[in-house]
């Protein structure tokens, strides 16, 4: 069990690095954690919930997002940042796909074995 959990953890870490780029050491800062894009999003309060930006997937490659950001006239305005975000990022959570595990059961066997008052 421990070995399979470790293998899954390693797999997920590798997939995350492929999708989002390795943090640190790269020429491109992590868009969602630091840097001028995040700073501008917070400065102009573009989202009702400050967590929404970090839940917004990129629609373009990170390098393309930075290219577009760097092409914006400086200092950036609220309108230019809104337009940039609309073109480079999707809606918060939109990269998630609905999924039901194939072995899902509303009442797993384990619950059936518990006395009624303990569930």
Short mmCIF file of C-alpha atoms in Angstrom, two decimals:
data_model
loop_
_atom_site.label_atom_id
_atom_site.label_comp_id
_atom_site.label_asym_id
_atom_site.label_seq_id
_atom_site.Cartn_x
_atom_site.Cartn_y
_atom_site.Cartn_z
CA UNK A 1 0.00 0.00 0.00
CA UNK A 2 2.71 2.44 0.99
CA UNK A 3 4.64 1.75 -2.23
CA UNK A 4 1.57 2.38 -4.38
CA UNK A 5 0.80 5.61 -2.51
CA UNK A 6 4.38 6.73 -3.06
CA UNK A 7 4.21 5.82 -6.75
CA UNK A 8 0.95 7.75 -7.11
CA UNK A 9 2.46 10.74 -5.34
CA UNK A 10 5.49 10.70 -7.65
CA UNK A 11 3.26 10.37 -10.71
CA UNK A 12 1.08 13.32 -9.65
CA UNK A 13 4.14 15.45 -8.94
CA UNK A 14 5.57 14.68 -12.38
CA UNK A 15 2.25 15.43 -14.09
CA UNK A 16 1.90 18.72 -12.20
CA UNK A 17 5.39 19.77 -13.23
CA UNK A 18 4.57 18.98 -16.86
CA UNK A 19 1.29 20.88 -16.74
CA UNK A 20 2.37 23.88 -14.70
CA UNK A 21 6.14 23.92 -15.00
CA UNK A 22 8.68 23.23 -12.29
CA UNK A 23 8.73 25.88 -9.59
CA UNK A 24 11.95 27.62 -8.90
CA UNK A 25 15.01 27.64 -11.08
CA UNK A 26 13.02 28.42 -14.22
CA UNK A 27 13.04 31.68 -16.14
CA UNK A 28 9.27 31.95 -15.76
CA UNK A 29 7.96 32.64 -12.25
CA UNK A 30 4.94 30.63 -11.17
CA UNK A 31 2.12 32.85 -12.44
CA UNK A 32 -0.29 31.87 -9.68
CA UNK A 33 2.11 32.25 -6.74
CA UNK A 34 4.22 35.33 -7.37
CA UNK A 35 5.09 38.05 -9.80
CA UNK A 36 3.54 41.01 -11.57
CA UNK A 37 0.45 39.24 -12.95
CA UNK A 38 -0.65 38.08 -9.51
CA UNK A 39 0.20 41.49 -8.09
CA UNK A 40 -1.94 43.28 -10.70
CA UNK A 41 -4.86 40.87 -10.21
CA UNK A 42 -4.84 41.69 -6.49
CA UNK A 43 -4.18 45.41 -7.00
CA UNK A 44 -7.28 45.80 -9.16
CA UNK A 45 -9.43 43.32 -7.18
CA UNK A 46 -10.43 41.51 -10.36
CA UNK A 47 -12.15 38.66 -8.53
CA UNK A 48 -14.74 38.71 -5.74
CA UNK A 49 -12.88 35.83 -4.10
CA UNK A 50 -9.10 36.28 -4.15
CA UNK A 51 -8.71 32.50 -4.52
CA UNK A 52 -10.49 32.51 -7.90
CA UNK A 53 -7.42 33.65 -9.83
CA UNK A 54 -5.33 30.71 -8.62
CA UNK A 55 -8.20 28.42 -9.67
CA UNK A 56 -8.16 29.85 -13.21
CA UNK A 57 -6.34 27.64 -15.73
CA UNK A 58 -4.16 29.07 -18.47
CA UNK A 59 -5.67 28.92 -21.96
CA UNK A 60 -2.23 29.40 -23.48
CA UNK A 61 1.29 28.14 -22.84
CA UNK A 62 2.94 29.92 -19.87
CA UNK A 63 5.59 31.41 -22.17
CA UNK A 64 2.83 32.84 -24.38
CA UNK A 65 1.07 34.29 -21.33
CA UNK A 66 4.27 36.04 -20.29
CA UNK A 67 4.84 37.28 -23.84
CA UNK A 68 1.35 38.81 -23.85
CA UNK A 69 1.87 40.28 -20.38
CA UNK A 70 5.18 41.85 -21.35
CA UNK A 71 3.57 43.39 -24.45
CA UNK A 72 1.06 45.33 -22.33
CA UNK A 73 1.77 49.07 -22.04
CA UNK A 74 3.22 49.90 -18.63
CA UNK A 75 2.02 50.85 -16.14
CA UNK A 76 -0.84 48.42 -16.64
CA UNK A 77 -4.41 49.60 -16.19
CA UNK A 78 -7.36 47.72 -14.77
CA UNK A 79 -8.87 47.43 -18.26
CA UNK A 80 -5.66 46.11 -19.82
CA UNK A 81 -5.25 43.53 -17.04
CA UNK A 82 -8.90 42.44 -17.38
CA UNK A 83 -8.46 42.01 -21.14
CA UNK A 84 -5.22 40.09 -20.63
CA UNK A 85 -6.80 37.77 -18.03
CA UNK A 86 -9.84 37.15 -20.25
CA UNK A 87 -7.60 36.11 -23.16
CA UNK A 88 -4.99 34.09 -21.30
CA UNK A 89 -6.99 32.43 -18.50
CA UNK A 90 -10.15 30.35 -18.29
CA UNK A 91 -12.90 30.54 -15.71
CA UNK A 92 -11.94 29.36 -12.20
CA UNK A 93 -12.14 25.58 -12.01
CA UNK A 94 -12.97 25.16 -15.71
CA UNK A 95 -10.12 22.69 -16.26
CA UNK A 96 -11.79 20.20 -13.95
CA UNK A 97 -13.81 17.43 -15.56
CA UNK A 98 -16.66 15.61 -13.85
CA UNK A 99 -15.63 12.09 -12.92
CA UNK A 100 -17.22 9.24 -11.05
CA UNK A 101 -15.02 6.38 -9.90
CA UNK A 102 -16.06 3.15 -11.63
CA UNK A 103 -16.26 1.36 -8.27
CA UNK A 104 -18.31 4.08 -6.53
CA UNK A 105 -21.16 2.85 -4.39
CA UNK A 106 -23.62 5.05 -2.53
CA UNK A 107 -23.39 2.74 0.49
CA UNK A 108 -20.05 0.90 0.56
CA UNK A 109 -19.96 -2.59 2.04
CA UNK A 110 -18.05 -1.31 5.07
CA UNK A 111 -20.94 1.00 5.99
CA UNK A 112 -23.39 -1.87 5.69
CA UNK A 113 -21.47 -3.76 8.38
CA UNK A 114 -21.60 -0.91 10.93
CA UNK A 115 -24.40 -0.81 13.49
CA UNK A 116 -27.03 1.76 12.41
CA UNK A 117 -26.31 4.41 15.04
CA UNK A 118 -22.59 4.69 14.21
CA UNK A 119 -22.75 5.99 10.64
#
